[in-house]
Coordinates of C-alpha atoms in Angstrom, one line a residue:
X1135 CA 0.0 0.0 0.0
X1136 CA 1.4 3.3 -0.6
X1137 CA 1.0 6.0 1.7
X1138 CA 0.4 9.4 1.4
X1139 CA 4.1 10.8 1.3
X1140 CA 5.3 8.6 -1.0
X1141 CA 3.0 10.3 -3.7
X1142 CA 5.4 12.9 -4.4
X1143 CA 8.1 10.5 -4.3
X1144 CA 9.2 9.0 -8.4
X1145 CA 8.1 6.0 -9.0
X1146 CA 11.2 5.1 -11.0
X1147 CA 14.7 6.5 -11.9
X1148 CA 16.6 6.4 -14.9
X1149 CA 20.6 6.5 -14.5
X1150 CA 23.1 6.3 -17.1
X1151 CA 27.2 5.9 -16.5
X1152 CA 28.6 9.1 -17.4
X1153 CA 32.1 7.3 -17.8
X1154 CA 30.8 4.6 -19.8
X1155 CA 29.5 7.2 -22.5
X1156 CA 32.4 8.9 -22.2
X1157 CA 34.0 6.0 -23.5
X1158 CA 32.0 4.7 -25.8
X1159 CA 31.3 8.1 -27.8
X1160 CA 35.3 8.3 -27.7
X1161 CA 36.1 5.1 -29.2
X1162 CA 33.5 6.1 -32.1
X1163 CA 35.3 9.3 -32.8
X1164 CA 38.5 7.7 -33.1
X1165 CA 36.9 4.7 -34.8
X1166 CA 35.6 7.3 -37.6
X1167 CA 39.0 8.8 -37.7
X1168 CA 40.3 5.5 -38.4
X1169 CA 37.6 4.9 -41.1
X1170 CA 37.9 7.6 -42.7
X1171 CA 41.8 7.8 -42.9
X1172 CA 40.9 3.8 -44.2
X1173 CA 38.4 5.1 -47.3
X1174 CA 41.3 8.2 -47.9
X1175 CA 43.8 5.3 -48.8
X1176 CA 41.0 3.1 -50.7
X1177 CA 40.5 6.1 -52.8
X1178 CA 44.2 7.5 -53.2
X1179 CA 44.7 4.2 -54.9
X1180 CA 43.4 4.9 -58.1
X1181 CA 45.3 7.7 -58.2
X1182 CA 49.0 6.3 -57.0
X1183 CA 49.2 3.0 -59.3
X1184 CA 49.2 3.7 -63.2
X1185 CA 47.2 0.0 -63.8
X1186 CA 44.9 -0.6 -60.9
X1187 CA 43.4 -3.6 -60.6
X1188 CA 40.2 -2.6 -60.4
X1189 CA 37.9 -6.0 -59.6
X1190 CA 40.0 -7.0 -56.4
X1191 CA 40.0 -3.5 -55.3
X1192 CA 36.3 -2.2 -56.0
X1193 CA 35.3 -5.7 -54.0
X1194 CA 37.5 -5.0 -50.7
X1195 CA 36.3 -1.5 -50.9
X1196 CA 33.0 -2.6 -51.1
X1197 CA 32.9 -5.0 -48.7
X1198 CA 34.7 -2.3 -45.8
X1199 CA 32.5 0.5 -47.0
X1200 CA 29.4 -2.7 -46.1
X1201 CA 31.1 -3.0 -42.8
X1202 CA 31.7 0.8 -42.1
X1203 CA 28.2 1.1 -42.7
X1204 CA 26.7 -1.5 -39.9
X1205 CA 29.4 -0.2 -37.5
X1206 CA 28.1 3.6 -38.2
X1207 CA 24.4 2.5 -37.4
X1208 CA 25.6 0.3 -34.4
X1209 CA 26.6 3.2 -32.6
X1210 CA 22.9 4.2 -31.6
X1211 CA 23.2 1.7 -29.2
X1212 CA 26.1 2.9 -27.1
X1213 CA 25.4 6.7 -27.4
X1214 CA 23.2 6.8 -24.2
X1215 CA 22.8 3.6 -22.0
X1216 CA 20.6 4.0 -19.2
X1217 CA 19.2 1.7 -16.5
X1218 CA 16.6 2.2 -14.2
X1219 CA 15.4 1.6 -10.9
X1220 CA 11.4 1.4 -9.9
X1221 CA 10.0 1.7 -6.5
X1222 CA 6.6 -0.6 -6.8
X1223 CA 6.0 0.2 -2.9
X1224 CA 4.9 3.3 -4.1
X1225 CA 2.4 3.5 -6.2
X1226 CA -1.6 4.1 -5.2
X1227 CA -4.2 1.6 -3.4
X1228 CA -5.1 -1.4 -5.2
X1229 CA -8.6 -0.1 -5.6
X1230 CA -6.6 2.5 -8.1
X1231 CA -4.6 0.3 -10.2
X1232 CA -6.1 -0.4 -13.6
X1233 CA -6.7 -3.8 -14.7
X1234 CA -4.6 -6.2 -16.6
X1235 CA -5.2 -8.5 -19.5
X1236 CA -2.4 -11.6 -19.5
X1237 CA -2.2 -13.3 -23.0
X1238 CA -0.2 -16.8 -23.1
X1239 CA 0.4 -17.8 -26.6
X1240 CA 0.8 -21.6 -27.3
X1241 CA 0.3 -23.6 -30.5
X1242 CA 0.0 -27.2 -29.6
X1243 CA 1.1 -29.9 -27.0
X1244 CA 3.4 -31.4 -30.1
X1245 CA 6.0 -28.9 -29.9
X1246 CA 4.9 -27.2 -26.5
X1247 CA 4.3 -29.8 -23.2
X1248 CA 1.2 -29.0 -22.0
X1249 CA 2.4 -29.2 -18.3
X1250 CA 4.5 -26.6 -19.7
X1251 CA 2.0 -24.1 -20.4
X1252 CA -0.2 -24.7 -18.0
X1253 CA 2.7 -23.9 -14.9
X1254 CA 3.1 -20.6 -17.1
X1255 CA -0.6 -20.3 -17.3
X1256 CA -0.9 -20.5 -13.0
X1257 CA 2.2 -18.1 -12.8
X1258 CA 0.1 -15.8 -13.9
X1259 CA -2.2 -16.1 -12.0
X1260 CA -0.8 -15.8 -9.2
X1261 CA 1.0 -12.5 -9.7
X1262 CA 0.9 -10.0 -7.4
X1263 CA -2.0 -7.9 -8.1
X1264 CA -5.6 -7.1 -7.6
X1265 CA -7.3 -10.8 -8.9
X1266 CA -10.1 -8.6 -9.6
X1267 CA -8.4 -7.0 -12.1
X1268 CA -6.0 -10.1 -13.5
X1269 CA -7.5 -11.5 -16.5
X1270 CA -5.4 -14.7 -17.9
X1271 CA -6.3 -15.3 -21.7
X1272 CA -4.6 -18.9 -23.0
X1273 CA -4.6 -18.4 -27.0
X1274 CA -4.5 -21.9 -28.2
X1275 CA -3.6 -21.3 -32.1
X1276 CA -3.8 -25.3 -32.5
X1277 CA -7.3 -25.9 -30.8
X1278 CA -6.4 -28.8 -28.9
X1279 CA -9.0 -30.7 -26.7
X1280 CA -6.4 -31.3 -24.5
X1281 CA -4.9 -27.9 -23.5
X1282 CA -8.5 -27.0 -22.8
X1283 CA -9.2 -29.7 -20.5
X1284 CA -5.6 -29.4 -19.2
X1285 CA -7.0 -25.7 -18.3
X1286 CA -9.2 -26.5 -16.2
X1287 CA -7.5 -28.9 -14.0
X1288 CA -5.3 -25.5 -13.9
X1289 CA -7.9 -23.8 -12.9
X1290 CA -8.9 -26.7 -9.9
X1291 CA -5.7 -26.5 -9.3
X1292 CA -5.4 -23.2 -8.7
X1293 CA -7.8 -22.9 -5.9
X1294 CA -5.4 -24.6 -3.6
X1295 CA -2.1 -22.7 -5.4
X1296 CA -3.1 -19.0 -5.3
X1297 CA -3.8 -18.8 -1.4
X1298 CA -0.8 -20.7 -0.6
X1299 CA 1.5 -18.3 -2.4
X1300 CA 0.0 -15.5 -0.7
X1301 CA -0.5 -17.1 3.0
X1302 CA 3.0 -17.7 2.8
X1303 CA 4.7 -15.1 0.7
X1304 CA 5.8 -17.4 -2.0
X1305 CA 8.0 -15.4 -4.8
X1306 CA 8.2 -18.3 -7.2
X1307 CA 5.0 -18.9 -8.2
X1308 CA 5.2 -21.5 -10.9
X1309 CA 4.3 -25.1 -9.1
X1310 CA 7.1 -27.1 -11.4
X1311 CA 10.0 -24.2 -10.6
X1312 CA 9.1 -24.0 -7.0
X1313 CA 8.8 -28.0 -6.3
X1314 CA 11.4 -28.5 -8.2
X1315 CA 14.1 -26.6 -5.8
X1316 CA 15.7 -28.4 -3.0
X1317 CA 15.9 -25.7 -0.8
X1318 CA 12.9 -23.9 0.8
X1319 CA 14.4 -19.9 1.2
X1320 CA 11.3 -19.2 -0.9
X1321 CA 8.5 -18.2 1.7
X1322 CA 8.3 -15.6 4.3
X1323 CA 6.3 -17.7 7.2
X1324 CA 7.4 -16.9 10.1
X1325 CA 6.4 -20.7 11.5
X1326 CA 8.4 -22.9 9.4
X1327 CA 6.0 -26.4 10.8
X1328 CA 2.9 -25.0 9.4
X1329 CA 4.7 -23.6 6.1
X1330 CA 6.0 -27.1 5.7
X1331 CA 2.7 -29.1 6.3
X1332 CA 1.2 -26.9 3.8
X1333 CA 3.6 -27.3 1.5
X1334 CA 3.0 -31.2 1.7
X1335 CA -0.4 -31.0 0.9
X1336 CA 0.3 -28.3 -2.2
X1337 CA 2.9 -30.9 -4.0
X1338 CA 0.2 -33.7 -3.7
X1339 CA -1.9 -31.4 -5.3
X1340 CA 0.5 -30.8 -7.6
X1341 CA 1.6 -34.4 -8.4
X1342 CA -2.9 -35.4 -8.7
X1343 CA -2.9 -32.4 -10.8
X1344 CA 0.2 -33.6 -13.5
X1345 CA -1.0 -37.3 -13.1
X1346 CA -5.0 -35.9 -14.4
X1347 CA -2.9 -34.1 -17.5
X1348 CA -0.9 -36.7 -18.3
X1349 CA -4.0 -39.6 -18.5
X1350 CA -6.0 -36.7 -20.7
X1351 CA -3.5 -37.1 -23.1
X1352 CA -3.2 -40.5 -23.6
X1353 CA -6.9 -41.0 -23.3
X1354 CA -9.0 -40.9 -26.6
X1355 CA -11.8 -38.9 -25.8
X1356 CA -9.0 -36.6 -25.3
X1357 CA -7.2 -36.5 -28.6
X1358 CA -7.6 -34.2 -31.1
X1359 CA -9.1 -36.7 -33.6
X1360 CA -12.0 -35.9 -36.0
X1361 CA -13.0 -33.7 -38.5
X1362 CA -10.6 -30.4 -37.3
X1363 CA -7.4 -29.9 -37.1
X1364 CA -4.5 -27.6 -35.7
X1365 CA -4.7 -25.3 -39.5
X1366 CA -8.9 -26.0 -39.7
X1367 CA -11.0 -25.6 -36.3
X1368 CA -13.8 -23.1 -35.4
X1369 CA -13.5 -20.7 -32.9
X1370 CA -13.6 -21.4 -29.5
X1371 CA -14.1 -19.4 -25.9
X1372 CA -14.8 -20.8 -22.6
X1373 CA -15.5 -18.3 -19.8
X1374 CA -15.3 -17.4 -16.5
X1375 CA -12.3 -16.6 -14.7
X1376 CA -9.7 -17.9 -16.5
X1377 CA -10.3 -17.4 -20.7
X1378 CA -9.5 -20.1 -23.8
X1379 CA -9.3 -18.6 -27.0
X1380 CA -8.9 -20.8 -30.0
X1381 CA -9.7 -18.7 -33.2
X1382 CA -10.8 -20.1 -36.0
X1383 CA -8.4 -21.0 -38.6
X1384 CA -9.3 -22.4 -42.2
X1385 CA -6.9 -23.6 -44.8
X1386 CA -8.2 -21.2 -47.5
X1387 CA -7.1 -18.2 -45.3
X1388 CA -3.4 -17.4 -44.2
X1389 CA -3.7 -16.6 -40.3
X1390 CA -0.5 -14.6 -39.8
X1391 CA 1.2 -16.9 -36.7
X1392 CA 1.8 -15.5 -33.7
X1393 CA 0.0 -12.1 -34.7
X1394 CA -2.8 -13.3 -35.6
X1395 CA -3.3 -15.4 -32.7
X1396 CA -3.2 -12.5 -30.2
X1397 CA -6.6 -12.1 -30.4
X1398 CA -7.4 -8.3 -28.8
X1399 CA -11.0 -8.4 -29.7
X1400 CA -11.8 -11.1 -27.7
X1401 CA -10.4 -9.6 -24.7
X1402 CA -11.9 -6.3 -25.8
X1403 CA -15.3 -7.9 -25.4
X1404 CA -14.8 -9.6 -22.1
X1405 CA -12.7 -7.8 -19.9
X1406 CA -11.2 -4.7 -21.6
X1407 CA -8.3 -4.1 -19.5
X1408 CA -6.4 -0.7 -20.6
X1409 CA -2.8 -2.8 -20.2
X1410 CA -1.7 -5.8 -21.5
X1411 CA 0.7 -8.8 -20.7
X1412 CA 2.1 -11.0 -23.6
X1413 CA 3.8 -14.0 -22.5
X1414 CA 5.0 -16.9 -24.6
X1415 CA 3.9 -20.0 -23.0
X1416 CA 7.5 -21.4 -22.4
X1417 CA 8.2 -18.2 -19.9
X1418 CA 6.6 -17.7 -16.2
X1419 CA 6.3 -15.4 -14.6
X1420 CA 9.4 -15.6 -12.1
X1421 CA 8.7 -12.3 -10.2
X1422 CA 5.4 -11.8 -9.3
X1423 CA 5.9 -8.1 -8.9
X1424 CA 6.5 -7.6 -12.1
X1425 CA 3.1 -5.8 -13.1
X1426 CA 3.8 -3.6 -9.9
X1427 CA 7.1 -2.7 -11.7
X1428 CA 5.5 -1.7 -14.7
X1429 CA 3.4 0.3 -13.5
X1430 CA 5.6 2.7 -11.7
X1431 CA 6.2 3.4 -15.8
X1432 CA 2.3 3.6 -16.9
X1433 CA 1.6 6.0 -13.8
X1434 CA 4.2 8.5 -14.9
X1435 CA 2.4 11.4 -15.4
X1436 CA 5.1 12.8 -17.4
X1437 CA 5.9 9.6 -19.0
X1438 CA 3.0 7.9 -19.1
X1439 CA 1.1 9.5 -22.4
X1440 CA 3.2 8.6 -24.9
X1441 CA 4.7 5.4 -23.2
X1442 CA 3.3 2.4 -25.4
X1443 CA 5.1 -0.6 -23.1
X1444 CA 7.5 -1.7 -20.6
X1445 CA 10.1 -4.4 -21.8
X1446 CA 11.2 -6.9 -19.5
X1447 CA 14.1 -8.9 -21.0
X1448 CA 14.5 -13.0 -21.2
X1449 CA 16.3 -14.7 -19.1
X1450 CA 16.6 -18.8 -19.2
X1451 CA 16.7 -21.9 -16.4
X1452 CA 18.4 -24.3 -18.9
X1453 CA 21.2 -22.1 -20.1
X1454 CA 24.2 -24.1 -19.3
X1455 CA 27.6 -22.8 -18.5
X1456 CA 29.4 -23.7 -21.7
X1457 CA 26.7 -21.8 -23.9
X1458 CA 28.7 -21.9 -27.0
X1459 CA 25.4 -20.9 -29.4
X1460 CA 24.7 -17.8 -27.6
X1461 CA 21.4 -19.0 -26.7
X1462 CA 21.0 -16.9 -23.9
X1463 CA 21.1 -13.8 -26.3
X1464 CA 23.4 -11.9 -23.7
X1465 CA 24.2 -9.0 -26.3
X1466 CA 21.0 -7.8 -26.7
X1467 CA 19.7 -7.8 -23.2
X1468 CA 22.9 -6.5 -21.9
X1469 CA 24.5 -4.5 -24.3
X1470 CA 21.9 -3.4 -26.9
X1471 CA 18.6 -2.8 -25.4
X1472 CA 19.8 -0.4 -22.2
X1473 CA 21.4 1.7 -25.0
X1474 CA 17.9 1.8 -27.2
X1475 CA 16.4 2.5 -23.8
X1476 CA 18.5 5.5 -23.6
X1477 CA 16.9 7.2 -27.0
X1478 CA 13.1 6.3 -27.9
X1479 CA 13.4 2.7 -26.0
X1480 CA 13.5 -1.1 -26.7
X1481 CA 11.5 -2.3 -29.9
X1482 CA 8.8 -5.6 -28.8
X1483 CA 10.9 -8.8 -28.1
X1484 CA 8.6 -11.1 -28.2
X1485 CA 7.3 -11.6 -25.0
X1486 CA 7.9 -10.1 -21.6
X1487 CA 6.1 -6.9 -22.3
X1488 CA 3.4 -5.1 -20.5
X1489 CA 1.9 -2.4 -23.8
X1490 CA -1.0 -0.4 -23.3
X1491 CA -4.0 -1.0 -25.3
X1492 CA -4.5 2.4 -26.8
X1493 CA -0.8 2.0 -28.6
X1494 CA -2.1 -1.5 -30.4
X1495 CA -5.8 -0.4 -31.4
X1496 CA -4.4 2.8 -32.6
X1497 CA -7.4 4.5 -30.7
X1498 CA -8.4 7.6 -28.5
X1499 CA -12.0 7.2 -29.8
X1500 CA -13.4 10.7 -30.3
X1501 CA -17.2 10.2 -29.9
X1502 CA -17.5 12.6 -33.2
X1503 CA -15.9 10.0 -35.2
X1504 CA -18.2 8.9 -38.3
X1505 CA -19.5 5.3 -37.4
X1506 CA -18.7 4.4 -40.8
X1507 CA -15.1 5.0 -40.7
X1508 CA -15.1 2.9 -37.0
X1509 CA -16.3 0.2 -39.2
X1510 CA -13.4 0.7 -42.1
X1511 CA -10.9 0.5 -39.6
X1512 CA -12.1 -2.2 -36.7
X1513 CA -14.8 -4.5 -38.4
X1514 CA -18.5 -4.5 -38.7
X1515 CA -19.2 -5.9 -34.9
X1516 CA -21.3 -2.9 -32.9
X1517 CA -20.2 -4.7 -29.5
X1518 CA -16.4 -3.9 -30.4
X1519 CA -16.5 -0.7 -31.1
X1520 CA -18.9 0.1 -28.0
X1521 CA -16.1 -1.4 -25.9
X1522 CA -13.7 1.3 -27.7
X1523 CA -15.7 3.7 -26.5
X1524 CA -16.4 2.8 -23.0
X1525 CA -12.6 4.2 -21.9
X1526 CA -12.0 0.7 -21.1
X1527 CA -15.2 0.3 -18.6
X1528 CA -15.5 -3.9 -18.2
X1529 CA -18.7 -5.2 -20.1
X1530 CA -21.5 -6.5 -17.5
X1531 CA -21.2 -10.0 -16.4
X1532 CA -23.9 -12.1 -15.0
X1533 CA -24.5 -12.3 -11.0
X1534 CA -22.0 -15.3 -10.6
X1535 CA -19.1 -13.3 -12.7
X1536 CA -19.7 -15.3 -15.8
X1537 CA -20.2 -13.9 -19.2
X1538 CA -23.5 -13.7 -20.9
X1539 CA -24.0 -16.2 -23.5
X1540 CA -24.9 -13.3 -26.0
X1541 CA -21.3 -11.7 -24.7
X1542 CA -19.6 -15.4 -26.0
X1543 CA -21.0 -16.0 -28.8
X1544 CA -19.7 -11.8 -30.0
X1545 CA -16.4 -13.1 -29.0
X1546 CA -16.8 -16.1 -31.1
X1547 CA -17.8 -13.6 -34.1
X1548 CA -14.4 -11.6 -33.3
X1549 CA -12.1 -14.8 -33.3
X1550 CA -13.5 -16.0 -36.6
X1551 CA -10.8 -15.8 -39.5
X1552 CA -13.1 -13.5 -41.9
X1553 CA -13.8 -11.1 -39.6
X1554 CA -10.5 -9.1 -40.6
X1555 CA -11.4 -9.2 -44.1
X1556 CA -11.7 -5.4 -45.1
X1557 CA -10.2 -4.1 -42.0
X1558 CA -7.3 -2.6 -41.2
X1559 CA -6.3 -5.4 -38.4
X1560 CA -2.9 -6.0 -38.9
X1561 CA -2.1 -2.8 -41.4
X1562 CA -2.8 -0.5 -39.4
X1563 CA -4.5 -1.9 -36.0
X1564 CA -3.3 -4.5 -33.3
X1565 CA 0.0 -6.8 -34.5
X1566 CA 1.3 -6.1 -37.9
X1567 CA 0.9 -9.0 -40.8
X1568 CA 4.0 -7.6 -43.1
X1569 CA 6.9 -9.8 -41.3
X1570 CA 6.9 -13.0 -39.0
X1571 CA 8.8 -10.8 -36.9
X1572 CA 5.8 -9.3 -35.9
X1573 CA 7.1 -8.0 -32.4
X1574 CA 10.0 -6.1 -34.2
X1575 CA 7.9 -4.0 -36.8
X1576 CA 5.1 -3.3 -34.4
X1577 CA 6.9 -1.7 -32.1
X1578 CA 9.4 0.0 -34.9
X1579 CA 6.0 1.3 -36.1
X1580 CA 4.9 2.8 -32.8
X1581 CA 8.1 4.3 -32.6
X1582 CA 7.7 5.7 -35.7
X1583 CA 4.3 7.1 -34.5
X1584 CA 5.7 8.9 -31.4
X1585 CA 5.3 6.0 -28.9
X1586 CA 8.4 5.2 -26.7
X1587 CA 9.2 2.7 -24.2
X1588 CA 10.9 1.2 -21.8
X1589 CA 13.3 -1.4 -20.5
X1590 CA 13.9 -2.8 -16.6
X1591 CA 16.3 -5.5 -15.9
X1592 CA 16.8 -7.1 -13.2
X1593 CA 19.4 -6.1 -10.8
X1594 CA 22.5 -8.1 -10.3
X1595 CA 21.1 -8.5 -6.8
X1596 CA 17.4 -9.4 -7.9
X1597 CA 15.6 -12.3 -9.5
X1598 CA 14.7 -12.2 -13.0
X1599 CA 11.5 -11.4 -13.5
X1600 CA 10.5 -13.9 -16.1
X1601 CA 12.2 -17.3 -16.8
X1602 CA 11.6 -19.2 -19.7
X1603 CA 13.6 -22.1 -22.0
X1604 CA 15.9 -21.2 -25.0
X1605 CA 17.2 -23.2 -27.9
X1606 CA 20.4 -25.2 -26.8
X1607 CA 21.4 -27.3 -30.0
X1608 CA 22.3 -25.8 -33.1
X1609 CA 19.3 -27.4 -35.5
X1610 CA 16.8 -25.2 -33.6
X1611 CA 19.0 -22.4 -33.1
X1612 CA 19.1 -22.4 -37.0
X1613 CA 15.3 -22.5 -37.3
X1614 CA 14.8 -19.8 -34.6
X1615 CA 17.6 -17.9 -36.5
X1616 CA 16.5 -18.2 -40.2
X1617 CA 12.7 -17.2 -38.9
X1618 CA 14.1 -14.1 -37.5
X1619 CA 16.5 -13.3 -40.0
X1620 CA 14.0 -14.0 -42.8
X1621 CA 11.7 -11.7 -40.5
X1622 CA 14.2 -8.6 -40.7
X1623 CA 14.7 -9.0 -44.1
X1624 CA 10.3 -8.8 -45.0
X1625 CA 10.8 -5.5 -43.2
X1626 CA 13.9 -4.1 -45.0
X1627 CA 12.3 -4.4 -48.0
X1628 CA 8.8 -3.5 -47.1
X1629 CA 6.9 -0.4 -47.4
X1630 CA 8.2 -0.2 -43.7
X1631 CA 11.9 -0.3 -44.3
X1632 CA 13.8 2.3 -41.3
X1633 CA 15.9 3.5 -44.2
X1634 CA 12.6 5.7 -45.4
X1635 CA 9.4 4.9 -43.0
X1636 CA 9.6 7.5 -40.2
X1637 CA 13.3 9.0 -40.5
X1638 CA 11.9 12.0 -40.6
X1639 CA 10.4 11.8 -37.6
X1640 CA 13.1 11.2 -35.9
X1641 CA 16.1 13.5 -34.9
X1642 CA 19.9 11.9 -34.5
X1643 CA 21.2 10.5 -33.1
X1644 CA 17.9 8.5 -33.1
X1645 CA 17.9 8.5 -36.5
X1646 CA 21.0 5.5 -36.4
X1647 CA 18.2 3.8 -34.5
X1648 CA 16.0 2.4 -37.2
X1649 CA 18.2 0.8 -39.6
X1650 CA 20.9 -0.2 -37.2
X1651 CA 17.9 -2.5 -35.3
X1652 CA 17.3 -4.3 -38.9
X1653 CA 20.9 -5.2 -39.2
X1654 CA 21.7 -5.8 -35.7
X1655 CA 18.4 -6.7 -34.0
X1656 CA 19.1 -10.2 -33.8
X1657 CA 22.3 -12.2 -33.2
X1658 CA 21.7 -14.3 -36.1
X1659 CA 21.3 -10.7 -38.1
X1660 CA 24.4 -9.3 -38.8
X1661 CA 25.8 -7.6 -36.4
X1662 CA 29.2 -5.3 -36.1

């Protein structure tokens, strides 16, 4: 609870290394100096030798003036790192914190164990924060019987979960992590015989509740076997309290991956939470304060307007100590993002991200807007655009909390794979379409439209506030790397490419920003 002199207090401070600048904007001077004595000689040559060779020559030069070139737009990064400290005890009353849509994206129990998802899934839930105002969405792109089901022994589950985390003070808060540990330096009971009964009971909970998931799948009447499949299902949404969405999905139509599947409509329609949590399904939620920390960003009052999201960055439990692929991405959590959070902020990763609505739907709806052009822009669905309009006021339940069957079968209308047909969803509203990497080019975009953000990681002395798993072999390393390669490129040469979308907008040394994070977004991008 914050109290009354802490209002005046910030709610977060942003620190850079004066020294490390110092340095780093150094080295690029005399880098350039280097550089440009190095294209003086390149040049002079022509002159000095009476029969150049000219093929070996003009492809040397070419390849350093390449390499000059990434190097140049590389320095955006170092110009201003900046890292920042947030004081979650600090903000307002509970009964003044706005509410909080989590999305978990998962595709099917093939690729993704469904025990997997669903500790994710209670992670959560269990965050610290208003439950009133937590709303956990599970987007199932594959429509799987048994992720549903598998959801609702999360949600049985959950009854005996959720009040043990908070009797106790629990900090991690996803049941596999937690049981998992050896050592019990997790809770802050101050009578360790009743914490440790309790915790007894919890893992048999636990091991009923892995043992009912695991029979599910190997049961038939809990396969996926009939007439749909993971690219050809309906749309499906099961209310209360915890939310399945399964849009539907049809060969004949393309449905754009991962943005696609982040269905906002639906969410729109049942809770319409003004923030929003993505979260792949392989990372939990580690630090259950981590929407408290966010916050402190999104109350701002100076910052808050045109902040679109908070970044968190990746960190990963099965990271070994010889990490000879790089999987942990340490560069670009490390290096590159503090120094992007020093100009207009991090770009999306992914996951890990708490944005704002207002920044995806591309909306302050005026109530003098034409109807029409509503329509144009969000789709034909009256109920959607009411809930637009509503300055994020949640739609009317029934007595018992549950959603109206009218209220569903709306929601089932939104999830349907023709509703964005004639729309601008994914041009111009919610997730782009143009690349796979969709994270990268909406957030670019929103840049691009005035939107900044930022980045909090972790102190050396703090946990992580998300955990997840990473690629550790080189196959899928190569497959994660190609997708986001292939993703950079789609935008390079895209009616989006930095080199000409928005540079006008932005004023150096911002303006190294754009087309440096094409080249040098990724570690399998090239990078100086």
């Amino acid at each position: 609870m914050a109290s009354s002199s802490s209002t005046s207090l910030p709610l977060h401070i942003c620190h850079g290394n004066k020294l490390t600048m110092i340095i780093n904007r150094s080295h690029a001077v005399l880098h350039s100096i280097a550089i440009s004595f190095l294209i003086y000689y390149r040049t002079s040559f022509l002159f000095h030798q009476p029969t150049p060779i000219i093929i070996p020559w003009l492809l040397l030069f070419t390849s350093e003036l390449i390499l000059s070139f990434i190097w140049f737009l590389g320095r955006a990064y170092i110009w201003r790192p900046v890292y920042r400290t947030v004081f979650p005890e600090r903000l307002p009353n509970d009964d003044k914190l706005p509410a909080i849509d989590v999305f978990i994206c998962t595709t099917g129990p093939d690729k993704e164990p469904t025990i997997g998802v669903m500790n994710t899934l209670l992670s959560a839930m269990a965050l610290d924060y208003p439950p009133d105002k937590l709303h956990v969405y599970l987007s199932d792109d594959g429509g799987y019987a048994i992720t549903l089901h598998a959801m609702r022994e999360s949600w049985s589950f959950a009854r005996w979960w959720l009040p043990f985390c908070r009797r106790f003070g629990i900090k991690t808060r996803c049941p596999e992590a937690y049981f998992s540990r050896t050592e019990n330096r997790d809770s802050d009971s101050e009578n360790p015989h009743n914490f440790m009964v309790e915790r007894e009971k919890i893992k048999e909970q636990y091991v009923l509740f892995k043992e009912r998931v695991r029979r599910a799948g190997e049961e038939s009447k809990f396969k996926d076997k009939g007439v749909y499949t993971a690219s050809d299902h309906p749309s499906c949404i099961e209310m209360p309290l915890l939310v399945y969405v399964s849009r539907e999905k049809r060969t004949s139509q393309f449905h754009h991956f991962k943005a696609g599947a982040v269905n906002l409509r639906v969410s729109a329609m049942l809770s319409n939470s003004p923030y929003i949590l993505m979260l792949d399904c392989d990372m939990y939620c580690n630090d259950p304060t981590s929407a408290r920390q966010a916050m402190c960003f999104h109350f701002d009052p100076e910052m808050s307007p045109s902040l679109a999201f908070v970044q968190f960055p990746q960190a990963f439990r099965d990271i070994r100590e010889n990490d000879i692929y790089d999987s942990e991405v340490r560069s670009a959590y490390t290096i590159l993002w503090p120094g992007l959070d020093g100009l207009k902020g991090p770009v999306l990763s992914g996951t890990n991200f708490y944005i704002k609505r207002e920044a995806l739907c591309c909306h302050s709806i005026r109530k003098d807007i034409d109807l029409r052009e509503l329509k144009d822009s969000f789709g034909p669905s009256n109920e959607f655009i009411n809930s637009l309009r509503q300055d994020y006021k949640k739609p009317n339940l029934n007595d018992n909390g549950e959603a109206s069957n009218m209220l569903l079968e709306e929601a089932k209308v939104l999830a349907s794979c023709s509703y964005e047909d004639h729309t601008k969803w994914g041009k111009e509203v919610g997730f782009l379409y143009d690349s796979v990497a969709e994270d990268f080019l909406t957030g670019f975009v929103m840049q691009c439209k005035g939107w900044i953000s930022a980045y909090v990681a972790p102190s050396s002395s703090s946990r992580p506030q998300f955990l997840g798993t990473s690629t550790t072999n080189l196959n899928d390393l190569l497959t994660q790397g190609i997708r986001w390669g292939s993703g950079l490129v789609d935008v390079a040469l895209s009616r989006f490419s930095p080199l000409f979308y928005g540079s006008s907008r932005i004023i150096v040394p911002s303006s190294l920003l754009p087309p440096s994070l094409v080249l040098c977004h990724h570690p399998s991008s090239l990078s100086p």
